[in-house]
């Protein structure tokens, strides 16, 4: 997605060879117009999957997921990372090791928000080792529903997450695919291919 790649180039900050900071449009301050375009792109890519629900994880997955839900006209549920007084009743829970915080959290969704007939699109901001997405897939399966796609805003393709998910037969659509964060620079997969032609 060109607009997203341009924004990453312009405003993304390479913290090191493995971590990209995008707090000016996605992870802290949010660019609503870009999110709307991201949601539209997800909706187009998954238009034929009969999606009935979108599942994401707090907090940075929520903005792109809501915009995709708006375009697909389906509800959006976000997994919570901490137990809250208002999160009561039957819960579906999975363990997720956080890439950025290097800690393991239980993530939960109320059982009543997933039903057996749901066809679920899982959305997240980043894909690194795939742990967050796998935790969400596990929760959907615990709820007896089907995962019909994974939508990722920024995939770091040099890390194993995308491959792990695809090996499980999951359809992964990433709007920006980064092949390297070396030399303090973002390189996208298509750029690498173009440079070889
Ligand atoms: P995974 O579970 O695939 O290893 O990592 C994905 C999760 O870690 C995302 O939900 C995201 O919050 C966080 N994450 C992974 N890599 C990055 C990164 O390079 N930058 C930022 N800002 N977050 C990341």
JSON list of C-alpha atoms and ligand atoms in Angstrom, two decimals:
[
{"chain": "A", "resi": 1, "resn": "UNK", "atom": "CA", "xyz": [0.00, 0.00, 0.00]},
{"chain": "A", "resi": 2, "resn": "UNK", "atom": "CA", "xyz": [1.79, 3.06, -1.35]},
{"chain": "A", "resi": 3, "resn": "UNK", "atom": "CA", "xyz": [0.44, 5.70, 1.04]},
{"chain": "A", "resi": 4, "resn": "UNK", "atom": "CA", "xyz": [1.40, 3.57, 4.04]},
{"chain": "A", "resi": 5, "resn": "UNK", "atom": "CA", "xyz": [4.90, 2.90, 2.71]},
{"chain": "A", "resi": 6, "resn": "UNK", "atom": "CA", "xyz": [5.41, 6.62, 2.05]},
{"chain": "A", "resi": 7, "resn": "UNK", "atom": "CA", "xyz": [4.25, 7.48, 5.57]},
{"chain": "A", "resi": 8, "resn": "UNK", "atom": "CA", "xyz": [6.57, 4.86, 7.10]},
{"chain": "A", "resi": 9, "resn": "UNK", "atom": "CA", "xyz": [9.52, 6.27, 5.12]},
{"chain": "A", "resi": 10, "resn": "UNK", "atom": "CA", "xyz": [8.67, 9.82, 6.10]},
{"chain": "A", "resi": 11, "resn": "UNK", "atom": "CA", "xyz": [7.68, 9.41, 9.75]},
{"chain": "A", "resi": 12, "resn": "UNK", "atom": "CA", "xyz": [8.94, 5.99, 10.90]},
{"chain": "A", "resi": 13, "resn": "UNK", "atom": "CA", "xyz": [11.96, 5.86, 13.18]},
{"chain": "A", "resi": 14, "resn": "UNK", "atom": "CA", "xyz": [14.29, 2.85, 13.02]},
{"chain": "A", "resi": 15, "resn": "UNK", "atom": "CA", "xyz": [15.18, 2.16, 16.66]},
{"chain": "A", "resi": 16, "resn": "UNK", "atom": "CA", "xyz": [17.46, -0.75, 15.82]},
{"chain": "A", "resi": 17, "resn": "UNK", "atom": "CA", "xyz": [17.71, -3.59, 13.26]},
{"chain": "A", "resi": 18, "resn": "UNK", "atom": "CA", "xyz": [14.58, -5.22, 14.68]},
{"chain": "A", "resi": 19, "resn": "UNK", "atom": "CA", "xyz": [12.28, -2.44, 15.86]},
{"chain": "A", "resi": 20, "resn": "UNK", "atom": "CA", "xyz": [10.49, 0.34, 14.01]},
{"chain": "A", "resi": 21, "resn": "UNK", "atom": "CA", "xyz": [8.82, 3.18, 15.89]},
{"chain": "A", "resi": 22, "resn": "UNK", "atom": "CA", "xyz": [5.68, 4.60, 14.29]},
{"chain": "A", "resi": 23, "resn": "UNK", "atom": "CA", "xyz": [4.26, 6.59, 17.16]},
{"chain": "A", "resi": 24, "resn": "UNK", "atom": "CA", "xyz": [3.36, 9.64, 15.07]},
{"chain": "A", "resi": 25, "resn": "UNK", "atom": "CA", "xyz": [0.62, 7.90, 13.03]},
{"chain": "A", "resi": 26, "resn": "UNK", "atom": "CA", "xyz": [-0.17, 4.45, 14.46]},
{"chain": "A", "resi": 27, "resn": "UNK", "atom": "CA", "xyz": [1.16, 3.58, 17.93]},
{"chain": "A", "resi": 28, "resn": "UNK", "atom": "CA", "xyz": [0.55, 6.76, 19.93]},
{"chain": "A", "resi": 29, "resn": "UNK", "atom": "CA", "xyz": [-0.69, 9.67, 17.82]},
{"chain": "A", "resi": 30, "resn": "UNK", "atom": "CA", "xyz": [-3.06, 8.28, 15.20]},
{"chain": "A", "resi": 31, "resn": "UNK", "atom": "CA", "xyz": [-3.65, 9.53, 11.65]},
{"chain": "A", "resi": 32, "resn": "UNK", "atom": "CA", "xyz": [-7.40, 8.95, 11.09]},
{"chain": "A", "resi": 33, "resn": "UNK", "atom": "CA", "xyz": [-7.30, 9.49, 7.31]},
{"chain": "A", "resi": 34, "resn": "UNK", "atom": "CA", "xyz": [-4.50, 6.95, 6.92]},
{"chain": "A", "resi": 35, "resn": "UNK", "atom": "CA", "xyz": [-6.41, 4.54, 9.19]},
{"chain": "A", "resi": 36, "resn": "UNK", "atom": "CA", "xyz": [-9.50, 4.97, 7.02]},
{"chain": "A", "resi": 37, "resn": "UNK", "atom": "CA", "xyz": [-7.46, 4.07, 3.91]},
{"chain": "A", "resi": 38, "resn": "UNK", "atom": "CA", "xyz": [-5.91, 1.10, 5.73]},
{"chain": "A", "resi": 39, "resn": "UNK", "atom": "CA", "xyz": [-9.36, -0.12, 6.73]},
{"chain": "A", "resi": 40, "resn": "UNK", "atom": "CA", "xyz": [-10.57, 0.24, 3.14]},
{"chain": "A", "resi": 41, "resn": "UNK", "atom": "CA", "xyz": [-7.61, -1.75, 1.84]},
{"chain": "A", "resi": 42, "resn": "UNK", "atom": "CA", "xyz": [-8.23, -4.59, 4.33]},
{"chain": "A", "resi": 43, "resn": "UNK", "atom": "CA", "xyz": [-11.93, -4.58, 3.42]},
{"chain": "A", "resi": 44, "resn": "UNK", "atom": "CA", "xyz": [-11.10, -4.89, -0.29]},
{"chain": "A", "resi": 45, "resn": "UNK", "atom": "CA", "xyz": [-8.57, -7.67, 0.23]},
{"chain": "A", "resi": 46, "resn": "UNK", "atom": "CA", "xyz": [-10.93, -9.74, 2.39]},
{"chain": "A", "resi": 47, "resn": "UNK", "atom": "CA", "xyz": [-14.16, -8.80, 0.60]},
{"chain": "A", "resi": 48, "resn": "UNK", "atom": "CA", "xyz": [-14.83, -12.37, -0.58]},
{"chain": "A", "resi": 49, "resn": "UNK", "atom": "CA", "xyz": [-14.18, -14.14, 2.73]},
{"chain": "A", "resi": 50, "resn": "UNK", "atom": "CA", "xyz": [-17.65, -13.62, 4.21]},
{"chain": "A", "resi": 51, "resn": "UNK", "atom": "CA", "xyz": [-16.15, -12.00, 7.32]},
{"chain": "A", "resi": 52, "resn": "UNK", "atom": "CA", "xyz": [-18.64, -11.54, 10.18]},
{"chain": "A", "resi": 53, "resn": "UNK", "atom": "CA", "xyz": [-16.31, -10.21, 12.88]},
{"chain": "A", "resi": 54, "resn": "UNK", "atom": "CA", "xyz": [-12.92, -8.60, 13.36]},
{"chain": "A", "resi": 55, "resn": "UNK", "atom": "CA", "xyz": [-10.72, -9.49, 16.31]},
{"chain": "A", "resi": 56, "resn": "UNK", "atom": "CA", "xyz": [-7.69, -7.45, 17.36]},
{"chain": "A", "resi": 57, "resn": "UNK", "atom": "CA", "xyz": [-5.59, -6.77, 20.44]},
{"chain": "A", "resi": 58, "resn": "UNK", "atom": "CA", "xyz": [-5.35, -3.60, 22.51]},
{"chain": "A", "resi": 59, "resn": "UNK", "atom": "CA", "xyz": [-4.20, -0.99, 21.99]},
{"chain": "A", "resi": 60, "resn": "UNK", "atom": "CA", "xyz": [-2.54, -0.39, 18.64]},
{"chain": "A", "resi": 61, "resn": "UNK", "atom": "CA", "xyz": [-4.62, -2.88, 16.67]},
{"chain": "A", "resi": 62, "resn": "UNK", "atom": "CA", "xyz": [-7.84, -1.06, 17.51]},
{"chain": "A", "resi": 63, "resn": "UNK", "atom": "CA", "xyz": [-7.61, 1.91, 15.11]},
{"chain": "A", "resi": 64, "resn": "UNK", "atom": "CA", "xyz": [-6.96, -0.09, 11.90]},
{"chain": "A", "resi": 65, "resn": "UNK", "atom": "CA", "xyz": [-9.41, -2.80, 13.02]},
{"chain": "A", "resi": 66, "resn": "UNK", "atom": "CA", "xyz": [-12.23, -0.31, 13.61]},
{"chain": "A", "resi": 67, "resn": "UNK", "atom": "CA", "xyz": [-11.74, 1.22, 10.16]},
{"chain": "A", "resi": 68, "resn": "UNK", "atom": "CA", "xyz": [-11.74, -2.22, 8.54]},
{"chain": "A", "resi": 69, "resn": "UNK", "atom": "CA", "xyz": [-14.88, -3.06, 10.51]},
{"chain": "A", "resi": 70, "resn": "UNK", "atom": "CA", "xyz": [-16.50, 0.14, 9.28]},
{"chain": "A", "resi": 71, "resn": "UNK", "atom": "CA", "xyz": [-15.80, -0.77, 5.64]},
{"chain": "A", "resi": 72, "resn": "UNK", "atom": "CA", "xyz": [-16.79, -4.44, 6.03]},
{"chain": "A", "resi": 73, "resn": "UNK", "atom": "CA", "xyz": [-19.80, -3.45, 8.15]},
{"chain": "A", "resi": 74, "resn": "UNK", "atom": "CA", "xyz": [-18.97, -5.93, 10.92]},
{"chain": "A", "resi": 75, "resn": "UNK", "atom": "CA", "xyz": [-18.30, -5.51, 14.67]},
{"chain": "A", "resi": 76, "resn": "UNK", "atom": "CA", "xyz": [-14.79, -5.30, 16.10]},
{"chain": "A", "resi": 77, "resn": "UNK", "atom": "CA", "xyz": [-13.69, -6.98, 19.33]},
{"chain": "A", "resi": 78, "resn": "UNK", "atom": "CA", "xyz": [-10.35, -6.29, 20.96]},
{"chain": "A", "resi": 79, "resn": "UNK", "atom": "CA", "xyz": [-8.58, -8.71, 23.29]},
{"chain": "A", "resi": 80, "resn": "UNK", "atom": "CA", "xyz": [-7.64, -7.18, 26.61]},
{"chain": "A", "resi": 81, "resn": "UNK", "atom": "CA", "xyz": [-4.18, -7.59, 28.01]},
{"chain": "A", "resi": 82, "resn": "UNK", "atom": "CA", "xyz": [-5.15, -7.05, 31.63]},
{"chain": "A", "resi": 83, "resn": "UNK", "atom": "CA", "xyz": [-8.00, -8.40, 33.62]},
{"chain": "A", "resi": 84, "resn": "UNK", "atom": "CA", "xyz": [-10.42, -5.61, 34.41]},
{"chain": "A", "resi": 85, "resn": "UNK", "atom": "CA", "xyz": [-13.28, -5.34, 36.85]},
{"chain": "A", "resi": 86, "resn": "UNK", "atom": "CA", "xyz": [-15.67, -4.94, 33.95]},
{"chain": "A", "resi": 87, "resn": "UNK", "atom": "CA", "xyz": [-14.32, -7.99, 32.10]},
{"chain": "A", "resi": 88, "resn": "UNK", "atom": "CA", "xyz": [-16.57, -10.53, 33.76]},
{"chain": "A", "resi": 89, "resn": "UNK", "atom": "CA", "xyz": [-18.31, -13.75, 32.80]},
{"chain": "A", "resi": 90, "resn": "UNK", "atom": "CA", "xyz": [-16.90, -16.53, 30.64]},
{"chain": "A", "resi": 91, "resn": "UNK", "atom": "CA", "xyz": [-13.59, -15.61, 29.06]},
{"chain": "A", "resi": 92, "resn": "UNK", "atom": "CA", "xyz": [-11.55, -17.07, 26.23]},
{"chain": "A", "resi": 93, "resn": "UNK", "atom": "CA", "xyz": [-7.88, -16.70, 27.14]},
{"chain": "A", "resi": 94, "resn": "UNK", "atom": "CA", "xyz": [-4.47, -17.27, 25.55]},
{"chain": "A", "resi": 95, "resn": "UNK", "atom": "CA", "xyz": [-0.87, -16.58, 26.57]},
{"chain": "A", "resi": 96, "resn": "UNK", "atom": "CA", "xyz": [1.10, -14.15, 24.40]},
{"chain": "A", "resi": 97, "resn": "UNK", "atom": "CA", "xyz": [4.76, -13.27, 24.64]},
{"chain": "A", "resi": 98, "resn": "UNK", "atom": "CA", "xyz": [5.18, -9.59, 23.81]},
{"chain": "A", "resi": 99, "resn": "UNK", "atom": "CA", "xyz": [7.89, -8.78, 21.27]},
{"chain": "A", "resi": 100, "resn": "UNK", "atom": "CA", "xyz": [8.37, -5.19, 22.38]},
{"chain": "A", "resi": 101, "resn": "UNK", "atom": "CA", "xyz": [7.96, -5.65, 26.15]},
{"chain": "A", "resi": 102, "resn": "UNK", "atom": "CA", "xyz": [9.61, -9.07, 26.42]},
{"chain": "A", "resi": 103, "resn": "UNK", "atom": "CA", "xyz": [6.99, -10.30, 28.88]},
{"chain": "A", "resi": 104, "resn": "UNK", "atom": "CA", "xyz": [4.19, -12.84, 28.69]},
{"chain": "A", "resi": 105, "resn": "UNK", "atom": "CA", "xyz": [0.61, -11.65, 29.11]},
{"chain": "A", "resi": 106, "resn": "UNK", "atom": "CA", "xyz": [-2.69, -13.41, 29.26]},
{"chain": "A", "resi": 107, "resn": "UNK", "atom": "CA", "xyz": [-5.02, -11.93, 26.68]},
{"chain": "A", "resi": 108, "resn": "UNK", "atom": "CA", "xyz": [-8.78, -12.39, 26.95]},
{"chain": "A", "resi": 109, "resn": "UNK", "atom": "CA", "xyz": [-12.02, -11.87, 25.09]},
{"chain": "A", "resi": 110, "resn": "UNK", "atom": "CA", "xyz": [-15.48, -12.37, 26.57]},
{"chain": "A", "resi": 111, "resn": "UNK", "atom": "CA", "xyz": [-16.92, -15.62, 25.21]},
{"chain": "A", "resi": 112, "resn": "UNK", "atom": "CA", "xyz": [-20.22, -13.95, 24.33]},
{"chain": "A", "resi": 113, "resn": "UNK", "atom": "CA", "xyz": [-18.54, -11.92, 21.57]},
{"chain": "A", "resi": 114, "resn": "UNK", "atom": "CA", "xyz": [-17.47, -14.95, 19.50]},
{"chain": "A", "resi": 115, "resn": "UNK", "atom": "CA", "xyz": [-19.91, -17.53, 18.27]},
{"chain": "A", "resi": 116, "resn": "UNK", "atom": "CA", "xyz": [-19.56, -20.73, 16.29]},
{"chain": "A", "resi": 117, "resn": "UNK", "atom": "CA", "xyz": [-20.84, -19.23, 13.06]},
{"chain": "A", "resi": 118, "resn": "UNK", "atom": "CA", "xyz": [-18.35, -16.39, 13.01]},
{"chain": "A", "resi": 119, "resn": "UNK", "atom": "CA", "xyz": [-15.89, -16.01, 10.15]},
{"chain": "A", "resi": 120, "resn": "UNK", "atom": "CA", "xyz": [-13.16, -13.95, 11.74]},
{"chain": "A", "resi": 121, "resn": "UNK", "atom": "CA", "xyz": [-10.59, -11.53, 10.37]},
{"chain": "A", "resi": 122, "resn": "UNK", "atom": "CA", "xyz": [-7.70, -11.04, 12.81]},
{"chain": "A", "resi": 123, "resn": "UNK", "atom": "CA", "xyz": [-6.03, -7.61, 12.55]},
{"chain": "A", "resi": 124, "resn": "UNK", "atom": "CA", "xyz": [-2.88, -6.27, 14.21]},
{"chain": "A", "resi": 125, "resn": "UNK", "atom": "CA", "xyz": [-0.50, -3.34, 13.77]},
{"chain": "A", "resi": 126, "resn": "UNK", "atom": "CA", "xyz": [2.78, -5.28, 13.49]},
{"chain": "A", "resi": 127, "resn": "UNK", "atom": "CA", "xyz": [3.80, -8.83, 12.68]},
{"chain": "A", "resi": 128, "resn": "UNK", "atom": "CA", "xyz": [7.17, -9.92, 14.09]},
{"chain": "A", "resi": 129, "resn": "UNK", "atom": "CA", "xyz": [7.35, -13.45, 15.53]},
{"chain": "A", "resi": 130, "resn": "UNK", "atom": "CA", "xyz": [3.63, -14.05, 15.18]},
{"chain": "A", "resi": 131, "resn": "UNK", "atom": "CA", "xyz": [2.89, -14.52, 18.87]},
{"chain": "A", "resi": 132, "resn": "UNK", "atom": "CA", "xyz": [0.11, -11.92, 19.13]},
{"chain": "A", "resi": 133, "resn": "UNK", "atom": "CA", "xyz": [-1.62, -13.21, 15.99]},
{"chain": "A", "resi": 134, "resn": "UNK", "atom": "CA", "xyz": [-1.28, -16.84, 17.13]},
{"chain": "A", "resi": 135, "resn": "UNK", "atom": "CA", "xyz": [-2.81, -15.94, 20.51]},
{"chain": "A", "resi": 136, "resn": "UNK", "atom": "CA", "xyz": [-5.77, -14.32, 18.75]},
{"chain": "A", "resi": 137, "resn": "UNK", "atom": "CA", "xyz": [-6.17, -17.35, 16.44]},
{"chain": "A", "resi": 138, "resn": "UNK", "atom": "CA", "xyz": [-6.17, -19.60, 19.52]},
{"chain": "A", "resi": 139, "resn": "UNK", "atom": "CA", "xyz": [-8.91, -17.51, 21.14]},
{"chain": "A", "resi": 140, "resn": "UNK", "atom": "CA", "xyz": [-11.06, -17.62, 17.99]},
{"chain": "A", "resi": 141, "resn": "UNK", "atom": "CA", "xyz": [-10.70, -21.40, 17.86]},
{"chain": "A", "resi": 142, "resn": "UNK", "atom": "CA", "xyz": [-11.54, -21.71, 21.58]},
{"chain": "A", "resi": 143, "resn": "UNK", "atom": "CA", "xyz": [-14.72, -19.83, 20.72]},
{"chain": "A", "resi": 144, "resn": "UNK", "atom": "CA", "xyz": [-15.52, -22.47, 18.08]},
{"chain": "A", "resi": 145, "resn": "UNK", "atom": "CA", "xyz": [-15.23, -19.99, 15.20]},
{"chain": "A", "resi": 146, "resn": "UNK", "atom": "CA", "xyz": [-13.11, -19.96, 12.06]},
{"chain": "A", "resi": 147, "resn": "UNK", "atom": "CA", "xyz": [-10.20, -17.63, 11.20]},
{"chain": "A", "resi": 148, "resn": "UNK", "atom": "CA", "xyz": [-10.57, -16.57, 7.57]},
{"chain": "A", "resi": 149, "resn": "UNK", "atom": "CA", "xyz": [-7.71, -14.16, 7.36]},
{"chain": "A", "resi": 150, "resn": "UNK", "atom": "CA", "xyz": [-4.98, -12.21, 9.11]},
{"chain": "A", "resi": 151, "resn": "UNK", "atom": "CA", "xyz": [-4.60, -8.53, 8.23]},
{"chain": "A", "resi": 152, "resn": "UNK", "atom": "CA", "xyz": [-1.36, -6.86, 9.27]},
{"chain": "A", "resi": 153, "resn": "UNK", "atom": "CA", "xyz": [-0.50, -3.18, 8.87]},
{"chain": "A", "resi": 154, "resn": "UNK", "atom": "CA", "xyz": [3.31, -3.59, 9.00]},
{"chain": "A", "resi": 155, "resn": "UNK", "atom": "CA", "xyz": [4.97, -6.96, 8.50]},
{"chain": "A", "resi": 156, "resn": "UNK", "atom": "CA", "xyz": [8.66, -7.30, 9.29]},
{"chain": "A", "resi": 157, "resn": "UNK", "atom": "CA", "xyz": [9.24, -10.05, 6.76]},
{"chain": "A", "resi": 158, "resn": "UNK", "atom": "CA", "xyz": [12.77, -10.77, 8.03]},
{"chain": "A", "resi": 159, "resn": "UNK", "atom": "CA", "xyz": [11.20, -12.15, 11.22]},
{"chain": "A", "resi": 160, "resn": "UNK", "atom": "CA", "xyz": [9.39, -15.50, 11.17]},
{"chain": "A", "resi": 161, "resn": "UNK", "atom": "CA", "xyz": [5.77, -14.54, 11.99]},
{"chain": "A", "resi": 162, "resn": "UNK", "atom": "CA", "xyz": [4.33, -14.45, 8.46]},
{"chain": "A", "resi": 163, "resn": "UNK", "atom": "CA", "xyz": [5.85, -17.80, 7.55]},
{"chain": "A", "resi": 164, "resn": "UNK", "atom": "CA", "xyz": [4.63, -19.45, 10.78]},
{"chain": "A", "resi": 165, "resn": "UNK", "atom": "CA", "xyz": [1.07, -18.25, 10.16]},
{"chain": "A", "resi": 166, "resn": "UNK", "atom": "CA", "xyz": [1.11, -19.28, 6.48]},
{"chain": "A", "resi": 167, "resn": "UNK", "atom": "CA", "xyz": [2.40, -22.74, 7.44]},
{"chain": "A", "resi": 168, "resn": "UNK", "atom": "CA", "xyz": [-0.76, -23.09, 9.52]},
{"chain": "A", "resi": 169, "resn": "UNK", "atom": "CA", "xyz": [-2.79, -22.54, 6.36]},
{"chain": "A", "resi": 170, "resn": "UNK", "atom": "CA", "xyz": [-3.76, -18.99, 7.30]},
{"chain": "A", "resi": 171, "resn": "UNK", "atom": "CA", "xyz": [-4.15, -16.28, 4.69]},
{"chain": "A", "resi": 172, "resn": "UNK", "atom": "CA", "xyz": [-1.93, -13.33, 5.67]},
{"chain": "A", "resi": 173, "resn": "UNK", "atom": "CA", "xyz": [-2.33, -9.94, 4.01]},
{"chain": "A", "resi": 174, "resn": "UNK", "atom": "CA", "xyz": [0.22, -7.32, 5.06]},
{"chain": "A", "resi": 175, "resn": "UNK", "atom": "CA", "xyz": [-0.12, -3.77, 3.77]},
{"chain": "A", "resi": 176, "resn": "UNK", "atom": "CA", "xyz": [3.58, -2.93, 4.13]},
{"chain": "A", "resi": 177, "resn": "UNK", "atom": "CA", "xyz": [6.27, -5.61, 4.07]},
{"chain": "A", "resi": 178, "resn": "UNK", "atom": "CA", "xyz": [9.67, -4.67, 5.40]},
{"chain": "A", "resi": 179, "resn": "UNK", "atom": "CA", "xyz": [12.63, -6.73, 4.26]},
{"chain": "A", "resi": 180, "resn": "UNK", "atom": "CA", "xyz": [15.21, -4.93, 6.40]},
{"chain": "A", "resi": 181, "resn": "UNK", "atom": "CA", "xyz": [15.73, -2.25, 9.02]},
{"chain": "A", "resi": 182, "resn": "UNK", "atom": "CA", "xyz": [19.50, -2.33, 8.48]},
{"chain": "A", "resi": 183, "resn": "UNK", "atom": "CA", "xyz": [21.68, 0.83, 8.35]},
{"chain": "A", "resi": 184, "resn": "UNK", "atom": "CA", "xyz": [18.98, 2.81, 10.14]},
{"chain": "A", "resi": 185, "resn": "UNK", "atom": "CA", "xyz": [16.80, 2.57, 7.03]},
{"chain": "A", "resi": 186, "resn": "UNK", "atom": "CA", "xyz": [13.49, 0.97, 6.12]},
{"chain": "A", "resi": 187, "resn": "UNK", "atom": "CA", "xyz": [13.61, -1.25, 3.01]},
{"chain": "A", "resi": 188, "resn": "UNK", "atom": "CA", "xyz": [10.38, -2.74, 1.66]},
{"chain": "A", "resi": 189, "resn": "UNK", "atom": "CA", "xyz": [10.21, -6.10, -0.07]},
{"chain": "A", "resi": 190, "resn": "UNK", "atom": "CA", "xyz": [9.05, -4.61, -3.40]},
{"chain": "A", "resi": 191, "resn": "UNK", "atom": "CA", "xyz": [11.95, -2.11, -3.33]},
{"chain": "A", "resi": 192, "resn": "UNK", "atom": "CA", "xyz": [14.38, -5.01, -3.06]},
{"chain": "A", "resi": 193, "resn": "UNK", "atom": "CA", "xyz": [12.75, -6.69, -6.07]},
{"chain": "A", "resi": 194, "resn": "UNK", "atom": "CA", "xyz": [12.74, -3.47, -8.10]},
{"chain": "A", "resi": 195, "resn": "UNK", "atom": "CA", "xyz": [16.44, -2.94, -7.34]},
{"chain": "A", "resi": 196, "resn": "UNK", "atom": "CA", "xyz": [17.19, -6.40, -8.77]},
{"chain": "A", "resi": 197, "resn": "UNK", "atom": "CA", "xyz": [15.35, -5.79, -12.06]},
{"chain": "B", "resi": 1, "resn": "LIG", "atom": "P1", "xyz": [4.70, -10.64, 17.39]},
{"chain": "B", "resi": 1, "resn": "LIG", "atom": "O1", "xyz": [3.67, -11.10, 18.38]},
{"chain": "B", "resi": 1, "resn": "LIG", "atom": "O2", "xyz": [4.34, -10.91, 15.96]},
{"chain": "B", "resi": 1, "resn": "LIG", "atom": "O3", "xyz": [6.09, -11.13, 17.75]},
{"chain": "B", "resi": 1, "resn": "LIG", "atom": "O4", "xyz": [4.79, -9.07, 17.55]},
{"chain": "B", "resi": 1, "resn": "LIG", "atom": "C1", "xyz": [3.68, -8.28, 17.22]},
{"chain": "B", "resi": 1, "resn": "LIG", "atom": "C2", "xyz": [3.33, -7.34, 18.33]},
{"chain": "B", "resi": 1, "resn": "LIG", "atom": "O5", "xyz": [4.49, -6.74, 18.88]},
{"chain": "B", "resi": 1, "resn": "LIG", "atom": "C3", "xyz": [2.49, -6.22, 17.78]},
{"chain": "B", "resi": 1, "resn": "LIG", "atom": "O6", "xyz": [1.22, -6.30, 18.41]},
{"chain": "B", "resi": 1, "resn": "LIG", "atom": "C4", "xyz": [3.20, -4.95, 18.15]},
{"chain": "B", "resi": 1, "resn": "LIG", "atom": "O7", "xyz": [2.50, -4.31, 19.18]},
{"chain": "B", "resi": 1, "resn": "LIG", "atom": "C5", "xyz": [4.54, -5.35, 18.68]},
{"chain": "B", "resi": 1, "resn": "LIG", "atom": "N1", "xyz": [5.65, -5.10, 17.71]},
{"chain": "B", "resi": 1, "resn": "LIG", "atom": "C6", "xyz": [6.42, -6.04, 17.12]},
{"chain": "B", "resi": 1, "resn": "LIG", "atom": "N2", "xyz": [7.39, -5.48, 16.39]},
{"chain": "B", "resi": 1, "resn": "LIG", "atom": "C7", "xyz": [7.25, -4.15, 16.53]},
{"chain": "B", "resi": 1, "resn": "LIG", "atom": "C8", "xyz": [7.99, -3.01, 16.00]},
{"chain": "B", "resi": 1, "resn": "LIG", "atom": "O8", "xyz": [8.97, -3.11, 15.26]},
{"chain": "B", "resi": 1, "resn": "LIG", "atom": "N3", "xyz": [7.51, -1.79, 16.36]},
{"chain": "B", "resi": 1, "resn": "LIG", "atom": "C9", "xyz": [6.44, -1.61, 17.17]},
{"chain": "B", "resi": 1, "resn": "LIG", "atom": "N4", "xyz": [6.06, -0.38, 17.44]},
{"chain": "B", "resi": 1, "resn": "LIG", "atom": "N5", "xyz": [5.73, -2.65, 17.67]},
{"chain": "B", "resi": 1, "resn": "LIG", "atom": "C10", "xyz": [6.14, -3.91, 17.37]}
]
